[in-house]
Protein backbone atom coordinates (compact mmCIF):
# COMPACT_ATOMS: atom_id res chain seq x y z
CA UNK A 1 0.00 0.00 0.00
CA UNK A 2 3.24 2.42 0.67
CA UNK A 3 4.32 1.79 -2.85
CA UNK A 4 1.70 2.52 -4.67
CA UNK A 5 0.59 5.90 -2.17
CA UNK A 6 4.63 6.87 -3.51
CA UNK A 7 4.20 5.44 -6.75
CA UNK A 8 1.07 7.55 -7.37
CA UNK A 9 1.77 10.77 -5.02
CA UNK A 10 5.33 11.61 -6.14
CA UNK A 11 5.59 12.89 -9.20
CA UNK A 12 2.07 14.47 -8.67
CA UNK A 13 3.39 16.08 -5.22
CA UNK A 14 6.56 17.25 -6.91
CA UNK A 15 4.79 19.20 -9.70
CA UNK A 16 2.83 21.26 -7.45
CA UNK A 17 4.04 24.42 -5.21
CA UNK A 18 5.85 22.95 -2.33
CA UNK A 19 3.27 24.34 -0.03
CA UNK A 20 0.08 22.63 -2.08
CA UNK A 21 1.69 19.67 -2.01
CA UNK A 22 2.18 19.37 1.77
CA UNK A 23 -1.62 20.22 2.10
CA UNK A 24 -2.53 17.84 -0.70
CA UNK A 25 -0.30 15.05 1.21
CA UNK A 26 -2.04 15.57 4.71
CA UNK A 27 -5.69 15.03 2.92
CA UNK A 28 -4.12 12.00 1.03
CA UNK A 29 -3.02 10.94 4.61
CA UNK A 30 -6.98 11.33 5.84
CA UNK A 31 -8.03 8.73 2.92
CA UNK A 32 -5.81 6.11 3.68
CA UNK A 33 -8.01 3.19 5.39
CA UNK A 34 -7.78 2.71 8.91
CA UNK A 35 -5.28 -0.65 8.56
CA UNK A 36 -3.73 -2.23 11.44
CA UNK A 37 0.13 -1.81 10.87
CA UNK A 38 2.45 -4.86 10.98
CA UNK A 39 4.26 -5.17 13.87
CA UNK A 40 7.88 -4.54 14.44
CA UNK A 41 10.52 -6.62 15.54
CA UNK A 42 11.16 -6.54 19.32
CA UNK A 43 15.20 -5.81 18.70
CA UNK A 44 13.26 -1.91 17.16
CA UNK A 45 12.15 -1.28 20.47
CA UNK A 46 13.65 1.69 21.96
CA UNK A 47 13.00 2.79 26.18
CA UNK A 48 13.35 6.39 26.70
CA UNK A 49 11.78 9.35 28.71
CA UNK A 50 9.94 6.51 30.30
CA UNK A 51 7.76 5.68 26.89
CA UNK A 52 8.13 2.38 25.09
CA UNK A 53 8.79 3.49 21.73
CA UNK A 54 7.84 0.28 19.14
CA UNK A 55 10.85 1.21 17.06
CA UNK A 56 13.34 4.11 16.83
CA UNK A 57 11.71 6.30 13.34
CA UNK A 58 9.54 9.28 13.92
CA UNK A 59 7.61 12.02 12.47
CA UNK A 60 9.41 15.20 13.23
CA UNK A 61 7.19 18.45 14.16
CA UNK A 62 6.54 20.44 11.10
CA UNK A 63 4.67 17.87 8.89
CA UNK A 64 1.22 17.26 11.36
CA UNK A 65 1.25 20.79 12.50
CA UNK A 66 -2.25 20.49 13.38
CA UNK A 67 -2.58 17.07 14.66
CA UNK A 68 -5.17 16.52 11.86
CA UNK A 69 -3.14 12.92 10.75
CA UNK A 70 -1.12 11.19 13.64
CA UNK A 71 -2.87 8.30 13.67
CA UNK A 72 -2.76 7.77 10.06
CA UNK A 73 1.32 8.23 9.90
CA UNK A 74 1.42 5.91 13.32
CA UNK A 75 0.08 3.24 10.63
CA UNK A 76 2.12 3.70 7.85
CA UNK A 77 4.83 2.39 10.45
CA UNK A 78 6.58 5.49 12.31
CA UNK A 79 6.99 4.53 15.76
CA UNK A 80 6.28 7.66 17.23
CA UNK A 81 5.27 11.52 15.98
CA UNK A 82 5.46 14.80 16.96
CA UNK A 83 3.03 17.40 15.89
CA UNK A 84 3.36 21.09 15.83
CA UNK A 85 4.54 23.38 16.30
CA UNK A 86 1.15 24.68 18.43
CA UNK A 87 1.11 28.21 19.28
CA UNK A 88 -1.51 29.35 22.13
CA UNK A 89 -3.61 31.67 19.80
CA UNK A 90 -3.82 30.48 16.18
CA UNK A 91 -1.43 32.06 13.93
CA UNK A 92 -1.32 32.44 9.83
CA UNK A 93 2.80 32.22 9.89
CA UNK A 94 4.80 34.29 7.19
CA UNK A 95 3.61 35.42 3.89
CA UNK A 96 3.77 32.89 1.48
CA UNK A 97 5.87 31.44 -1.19
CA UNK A 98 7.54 30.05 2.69
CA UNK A 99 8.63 26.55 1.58
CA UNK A 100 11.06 26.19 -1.11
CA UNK A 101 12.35 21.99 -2.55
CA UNK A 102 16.30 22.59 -3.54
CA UNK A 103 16.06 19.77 -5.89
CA UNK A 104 19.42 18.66 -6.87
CA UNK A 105 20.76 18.91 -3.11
CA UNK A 106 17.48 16.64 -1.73
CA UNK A 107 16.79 19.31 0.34
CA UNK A 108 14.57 22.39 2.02
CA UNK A 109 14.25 25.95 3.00
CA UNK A 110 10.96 27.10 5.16
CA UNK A 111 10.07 30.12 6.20
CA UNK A 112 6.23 29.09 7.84
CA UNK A 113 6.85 31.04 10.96
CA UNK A 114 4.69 28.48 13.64
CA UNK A 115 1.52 28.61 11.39
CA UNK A 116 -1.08 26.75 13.19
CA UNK A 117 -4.64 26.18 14.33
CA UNK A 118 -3.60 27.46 18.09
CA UNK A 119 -4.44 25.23 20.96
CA UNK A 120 -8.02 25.48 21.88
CA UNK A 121 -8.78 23.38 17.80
CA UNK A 122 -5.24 20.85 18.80
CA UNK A 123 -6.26 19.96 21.64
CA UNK A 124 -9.92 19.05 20.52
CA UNK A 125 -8.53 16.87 17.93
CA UNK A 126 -5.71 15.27 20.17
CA UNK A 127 -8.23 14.82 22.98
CA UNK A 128 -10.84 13.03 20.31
CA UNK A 129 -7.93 10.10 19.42
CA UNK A 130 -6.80 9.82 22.92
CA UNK A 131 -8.10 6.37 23.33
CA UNK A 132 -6.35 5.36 19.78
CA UNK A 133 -2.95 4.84 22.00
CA UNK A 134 0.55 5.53 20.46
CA UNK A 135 3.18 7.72 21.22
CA UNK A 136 2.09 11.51 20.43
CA UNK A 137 4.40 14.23 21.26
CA UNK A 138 3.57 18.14 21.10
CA UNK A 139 6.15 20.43 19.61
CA UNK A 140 5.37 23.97 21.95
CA UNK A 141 6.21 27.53 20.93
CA UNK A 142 5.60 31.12 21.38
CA UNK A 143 3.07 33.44 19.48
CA UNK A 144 5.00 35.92 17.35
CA UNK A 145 3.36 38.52 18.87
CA UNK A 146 3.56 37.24 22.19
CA UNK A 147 4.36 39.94 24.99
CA UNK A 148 5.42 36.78 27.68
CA UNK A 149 7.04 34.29 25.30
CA UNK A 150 7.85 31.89 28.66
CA UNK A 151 4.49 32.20 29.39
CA UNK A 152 2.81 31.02 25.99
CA UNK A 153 5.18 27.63 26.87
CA UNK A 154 3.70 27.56 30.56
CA UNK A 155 0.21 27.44 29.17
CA UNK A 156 0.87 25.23 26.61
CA UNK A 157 2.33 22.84 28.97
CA UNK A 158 -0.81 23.45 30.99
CA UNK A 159 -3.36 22.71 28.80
CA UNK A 160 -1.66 19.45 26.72
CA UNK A 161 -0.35 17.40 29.56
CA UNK A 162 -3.66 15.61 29.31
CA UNK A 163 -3.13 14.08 25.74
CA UNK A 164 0.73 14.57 25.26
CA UNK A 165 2.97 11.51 25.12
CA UNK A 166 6.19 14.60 25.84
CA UNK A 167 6.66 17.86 25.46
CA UNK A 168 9.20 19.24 22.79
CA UNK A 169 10.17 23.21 23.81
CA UNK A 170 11.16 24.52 20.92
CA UNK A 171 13.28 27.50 21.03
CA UNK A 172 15.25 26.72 18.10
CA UNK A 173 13.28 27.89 14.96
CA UNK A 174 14.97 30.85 13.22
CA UNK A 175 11.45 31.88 11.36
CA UNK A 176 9.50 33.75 14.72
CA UNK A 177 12.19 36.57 15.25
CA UNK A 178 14.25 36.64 18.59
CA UNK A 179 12.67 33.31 19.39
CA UNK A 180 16.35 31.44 19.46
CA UNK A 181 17.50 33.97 22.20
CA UNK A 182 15.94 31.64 24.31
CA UNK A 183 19.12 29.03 23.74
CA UNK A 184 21.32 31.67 25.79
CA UNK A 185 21.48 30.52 29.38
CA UNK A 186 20.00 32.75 31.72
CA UNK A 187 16.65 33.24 29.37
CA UNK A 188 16.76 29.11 28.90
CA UNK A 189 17.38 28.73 32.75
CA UNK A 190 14.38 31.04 33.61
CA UNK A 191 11.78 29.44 30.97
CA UNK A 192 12.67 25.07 31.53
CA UNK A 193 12.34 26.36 35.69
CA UNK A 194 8.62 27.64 34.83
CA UNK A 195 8.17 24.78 32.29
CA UNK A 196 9.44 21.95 34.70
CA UNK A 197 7.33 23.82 37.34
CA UNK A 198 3.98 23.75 35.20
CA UNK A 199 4.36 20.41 34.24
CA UNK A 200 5.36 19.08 37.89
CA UNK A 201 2.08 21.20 39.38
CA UNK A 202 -0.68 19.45 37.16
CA UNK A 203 1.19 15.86 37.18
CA UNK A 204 -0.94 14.50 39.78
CA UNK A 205 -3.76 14.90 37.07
CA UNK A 206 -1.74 13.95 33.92
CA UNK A 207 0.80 11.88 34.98
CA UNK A 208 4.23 12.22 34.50
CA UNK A 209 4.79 14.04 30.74
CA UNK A 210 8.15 14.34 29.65
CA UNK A 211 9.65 17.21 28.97
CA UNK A 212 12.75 17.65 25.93
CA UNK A 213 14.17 20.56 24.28
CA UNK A 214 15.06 21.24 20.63
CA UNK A 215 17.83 23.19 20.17
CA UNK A 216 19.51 24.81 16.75
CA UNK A 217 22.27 23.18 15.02
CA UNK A 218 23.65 26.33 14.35
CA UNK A 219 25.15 27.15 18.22
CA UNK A 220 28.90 27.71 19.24
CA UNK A 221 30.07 24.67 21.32
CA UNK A 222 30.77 27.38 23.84
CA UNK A 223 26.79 27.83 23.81
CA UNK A 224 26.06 24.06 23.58
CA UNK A 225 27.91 23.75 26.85
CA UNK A 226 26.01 26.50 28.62
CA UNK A 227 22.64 24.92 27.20
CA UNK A 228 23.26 21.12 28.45
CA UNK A 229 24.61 22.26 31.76
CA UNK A 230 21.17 24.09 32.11
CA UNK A 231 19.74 21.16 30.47
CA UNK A 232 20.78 18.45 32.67
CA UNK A 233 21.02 21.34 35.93
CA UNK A 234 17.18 21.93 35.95
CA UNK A 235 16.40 17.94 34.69
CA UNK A 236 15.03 17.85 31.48
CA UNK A 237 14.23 14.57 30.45
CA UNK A 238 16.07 14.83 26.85
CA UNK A 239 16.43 16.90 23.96
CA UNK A 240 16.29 16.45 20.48
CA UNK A 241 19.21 17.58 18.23
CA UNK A 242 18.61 19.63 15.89
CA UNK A 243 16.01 22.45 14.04
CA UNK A 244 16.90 23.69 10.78
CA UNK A 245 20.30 25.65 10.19
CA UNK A 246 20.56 29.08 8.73
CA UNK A 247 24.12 28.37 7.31
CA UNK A 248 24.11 27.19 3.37
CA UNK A 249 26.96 25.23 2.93
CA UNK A 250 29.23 26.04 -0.38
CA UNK A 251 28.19 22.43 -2.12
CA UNK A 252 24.28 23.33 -2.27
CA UNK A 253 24.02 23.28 -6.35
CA UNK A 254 20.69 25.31 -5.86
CA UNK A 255 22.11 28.52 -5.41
CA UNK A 256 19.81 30.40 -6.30
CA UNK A 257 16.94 28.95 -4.45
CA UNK A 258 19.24 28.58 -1.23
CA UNK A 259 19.19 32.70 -1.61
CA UNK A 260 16.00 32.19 -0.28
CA UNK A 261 15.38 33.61 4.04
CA UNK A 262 14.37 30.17 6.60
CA UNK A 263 16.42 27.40 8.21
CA UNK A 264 17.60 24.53 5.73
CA UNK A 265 16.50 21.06 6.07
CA UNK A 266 17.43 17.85 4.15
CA UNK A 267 20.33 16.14 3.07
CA UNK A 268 22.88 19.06 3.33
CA UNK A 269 22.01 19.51 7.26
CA UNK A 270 23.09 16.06 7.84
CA UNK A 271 26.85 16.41 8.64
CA UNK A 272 26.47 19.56 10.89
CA UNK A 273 23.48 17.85 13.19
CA UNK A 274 25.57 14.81 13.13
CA UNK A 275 28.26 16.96 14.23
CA UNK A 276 25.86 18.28 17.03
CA UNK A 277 24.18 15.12 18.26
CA UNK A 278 28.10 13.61 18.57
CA UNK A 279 29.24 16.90 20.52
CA UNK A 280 25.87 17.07 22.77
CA UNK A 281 25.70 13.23 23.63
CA UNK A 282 29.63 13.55 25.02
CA UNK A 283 28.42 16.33 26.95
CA UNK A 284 25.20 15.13 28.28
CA UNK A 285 27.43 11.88 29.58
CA UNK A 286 24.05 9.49 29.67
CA UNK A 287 22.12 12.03 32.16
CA UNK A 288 19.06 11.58 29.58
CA UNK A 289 18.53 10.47 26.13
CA UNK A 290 18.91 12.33 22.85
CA UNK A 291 16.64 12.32 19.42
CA UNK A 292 18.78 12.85 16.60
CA UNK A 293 16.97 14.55 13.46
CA UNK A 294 18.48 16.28 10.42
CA UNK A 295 19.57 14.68 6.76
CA UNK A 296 18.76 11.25 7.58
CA UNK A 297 17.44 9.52 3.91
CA UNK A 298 18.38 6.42 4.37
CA UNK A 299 19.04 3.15 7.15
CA UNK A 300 22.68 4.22 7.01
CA UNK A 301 22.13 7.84 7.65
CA UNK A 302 19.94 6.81 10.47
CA UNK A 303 22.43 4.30 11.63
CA UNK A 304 25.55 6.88 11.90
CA UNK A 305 22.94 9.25 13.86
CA UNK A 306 22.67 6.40 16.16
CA UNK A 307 26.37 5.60 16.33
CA UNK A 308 26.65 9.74 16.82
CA UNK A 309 24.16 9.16 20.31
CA UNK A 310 21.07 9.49 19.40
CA UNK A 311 18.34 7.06 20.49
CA UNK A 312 15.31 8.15 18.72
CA UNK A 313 15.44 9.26 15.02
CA UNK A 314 12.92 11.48 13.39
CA UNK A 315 12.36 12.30 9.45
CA UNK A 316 10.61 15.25 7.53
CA UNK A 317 12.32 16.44 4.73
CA UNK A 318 14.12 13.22 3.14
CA UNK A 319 10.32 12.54 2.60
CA UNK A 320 9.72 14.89 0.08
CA UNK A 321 11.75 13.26 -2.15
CA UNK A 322 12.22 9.35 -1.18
CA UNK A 323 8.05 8.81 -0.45
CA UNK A 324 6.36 7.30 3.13
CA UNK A 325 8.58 4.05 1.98
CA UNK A 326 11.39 5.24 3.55
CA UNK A 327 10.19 4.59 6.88
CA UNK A 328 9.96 0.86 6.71
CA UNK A 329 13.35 0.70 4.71
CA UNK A 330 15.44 2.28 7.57
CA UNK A 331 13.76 -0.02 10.13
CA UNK A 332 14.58 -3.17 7.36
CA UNK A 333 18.41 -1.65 7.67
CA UNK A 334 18.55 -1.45 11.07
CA UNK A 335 16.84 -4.80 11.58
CA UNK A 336 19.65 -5.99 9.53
CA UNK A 337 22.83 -4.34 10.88
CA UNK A 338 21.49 -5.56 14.28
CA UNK A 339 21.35 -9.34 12.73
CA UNK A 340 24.82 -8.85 10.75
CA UNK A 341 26.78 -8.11 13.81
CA UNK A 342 24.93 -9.80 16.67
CA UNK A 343 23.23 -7.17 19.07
CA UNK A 344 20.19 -7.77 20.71
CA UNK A 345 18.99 -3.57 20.82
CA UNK A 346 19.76 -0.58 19.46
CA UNK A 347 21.26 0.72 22.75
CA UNK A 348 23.87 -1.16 22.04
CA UNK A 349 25.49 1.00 19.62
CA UNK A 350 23.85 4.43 21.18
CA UNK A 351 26.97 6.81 20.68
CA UNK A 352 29.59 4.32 20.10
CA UNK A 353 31.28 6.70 17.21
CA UNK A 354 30.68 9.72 19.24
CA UNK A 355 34.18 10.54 20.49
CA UNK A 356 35.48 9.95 16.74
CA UNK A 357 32.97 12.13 15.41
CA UNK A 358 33.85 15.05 18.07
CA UNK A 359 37.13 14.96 16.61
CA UNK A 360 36.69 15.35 13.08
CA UNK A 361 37.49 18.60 11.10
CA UNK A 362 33.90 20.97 11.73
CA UNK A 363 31.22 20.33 9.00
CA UNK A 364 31.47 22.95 6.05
């Protein structure tokens, strides 16, 4: 059934403004029958934050901003997903054109600037599939406008810890403008305390919802220190590495296009969040997990994220251009590197090439 949704969405998808297309893919998404997926292998299963993840692949925020299809990816095999970004009031986002395909380099630029329903219409829809099961995360952020930016998290925190799986706090998008300022430590310090605080005051009627932060690939190491000591100082319970960059690396061959303003997604971010994973999981020395997203097209891309220290891997952009079949042929990959050399899990091989990888010239 994957094939032939790729087979006949592709080239259709690709023809059409990149925007369109991503709206013509989420109704496609709301056809697809309501199938029981095949289960994966046990040796996929991944513990972290607490949740029992059914294997390690999963839809990264930006895709099911508006939680209208979770269920639907959940059975086209991802073994978790993360929609959002959900801002408290509903917000339109930047003008458009906002999402640009660089072809030839597999790759994306956005723009979108948090455009969502808001959370009053989210949380109706997240509330209504509740009983469905699955691992759901919501990806938080601030109103543009917003005059208390911590506070728009506090409330959001607030009012999804009902239906959440975890929390993602993203600070990291470069499209809602002095939104990443929230990476430097003092502001980061002040806004996980209030988070942590909001989510610890209403667990006795949610349960225990954990809490991760996304953070830009596109920070010193200097600044990557400060943001894991606050990290693992105030206790999140992991963080996923990493948004889109701003940089545009000298090989892009769409030059043009990559003129274009957003954070870059896609193949050419997958050295530099490699990079990052590698340089945070050294730093984070096993306090909690990581969830390493950023380039990863195929089961070897996803394996050296792994090998770089993250547990969890999630996909958006590689998507656009390899079809909802990639999903099952990373976990077939995995599945058979774990065969080939004779591990039982995946967390056997959680950040063994980090230290190499920390020493390698810096990603250009």
């Amino acid at each position: 059934m994957i094939r032939a949704f790729d087979t006949l969405s592709l080239p259709l998808l690709r023809w059409l403004d990149a925007e369109d297309a991503h709206r013509l893919a989420i109704q496609g998404l709301k056809l697809l029958p309501a199938i029981k997926p095949r289960p994966d292998v046990a040796n996929l299963a991944v513990r972290a934050f607490g949740l029992n993840f059914p294997n390690p692949v999963g839809m990264a925020a930006g895709f099911d901003k508006n939680a209208e299809v979770p269920d639907a990816l959940l059975r086209l095999g991802f073994g978790f997903v993360e929609i959002g970004s959900v801002t408290p009031r509903p917000q339109s986002g930047n003008p458009r054109p906002r999402l640009f395909r660089l072809e030839r380099d597999e790759a994306v630029i956005n723009r979108m600037g948090f455009n969502n329903d808001g959370a009053e219409q989210i949380l109706r829809r997240l509330a209504g599939r509740a009983h469905l099961g699955g691992i759901v995360g919501v990806n938080v952020g601030a109103n543009k406008d917003s005059a208390d930016r911590v506070a728009d998290y506090v409330r959001l925190i607030e009012t999804f810890a009902p239906v959440a799986s975890y929390f993602t706090v993203n600070i990291s998008s470069p499209n809602t403008p002095g939104l990443r300022n929230l990476q430097q430590a003092s502001q980061l310090d002040d806004l996980l305390a209030k988070v942590l605080e909001a989510r610890d005051r209403i667990r006795r009627k949610s349960g225990d919802t954990p809490v991760l932060l996304k953070i830009a690939p596109d920070l010193s190491l200097a600044e990557l220190d400060d943001v894991v000591h606050v990290a693992r100082s105030r206790g999140v319970d992991g963080m996923i590495v990493s948004n889109t960059t701003l940089a545009r690396p000298s090989s892009l061959r769409e030059q043009l296009r990559a003129k274009e303003q957003g954070g870059l997604s896609g193949r050419p971010l997958f050295r530099l969040s490699t990079r990052m994973v590698a340089e945070t999981f050294v730093r984070v020395e096993g306090a909690f997990p990581l969830v390493g997203v950023g380039g990863i097209d195929t089961g070897g891309a996803a394996l050296t994220k792994i090998r770089a220290g993250a547990s969890l891997i999630q996909l958006y952009s590689s998507l656009v251009y390899k079809g909802l079949g990639l999903v099952e042929s990373i976990k077939a990959d995995l599945t058979s590197t774990l065969l080939r050399t004779g591990r039982d899990a995946l967390s056997e091989i959680v950040g063994a090439d980090a230290a190499t990888i920390t020493a390698e010239d810096w990603p250009v």
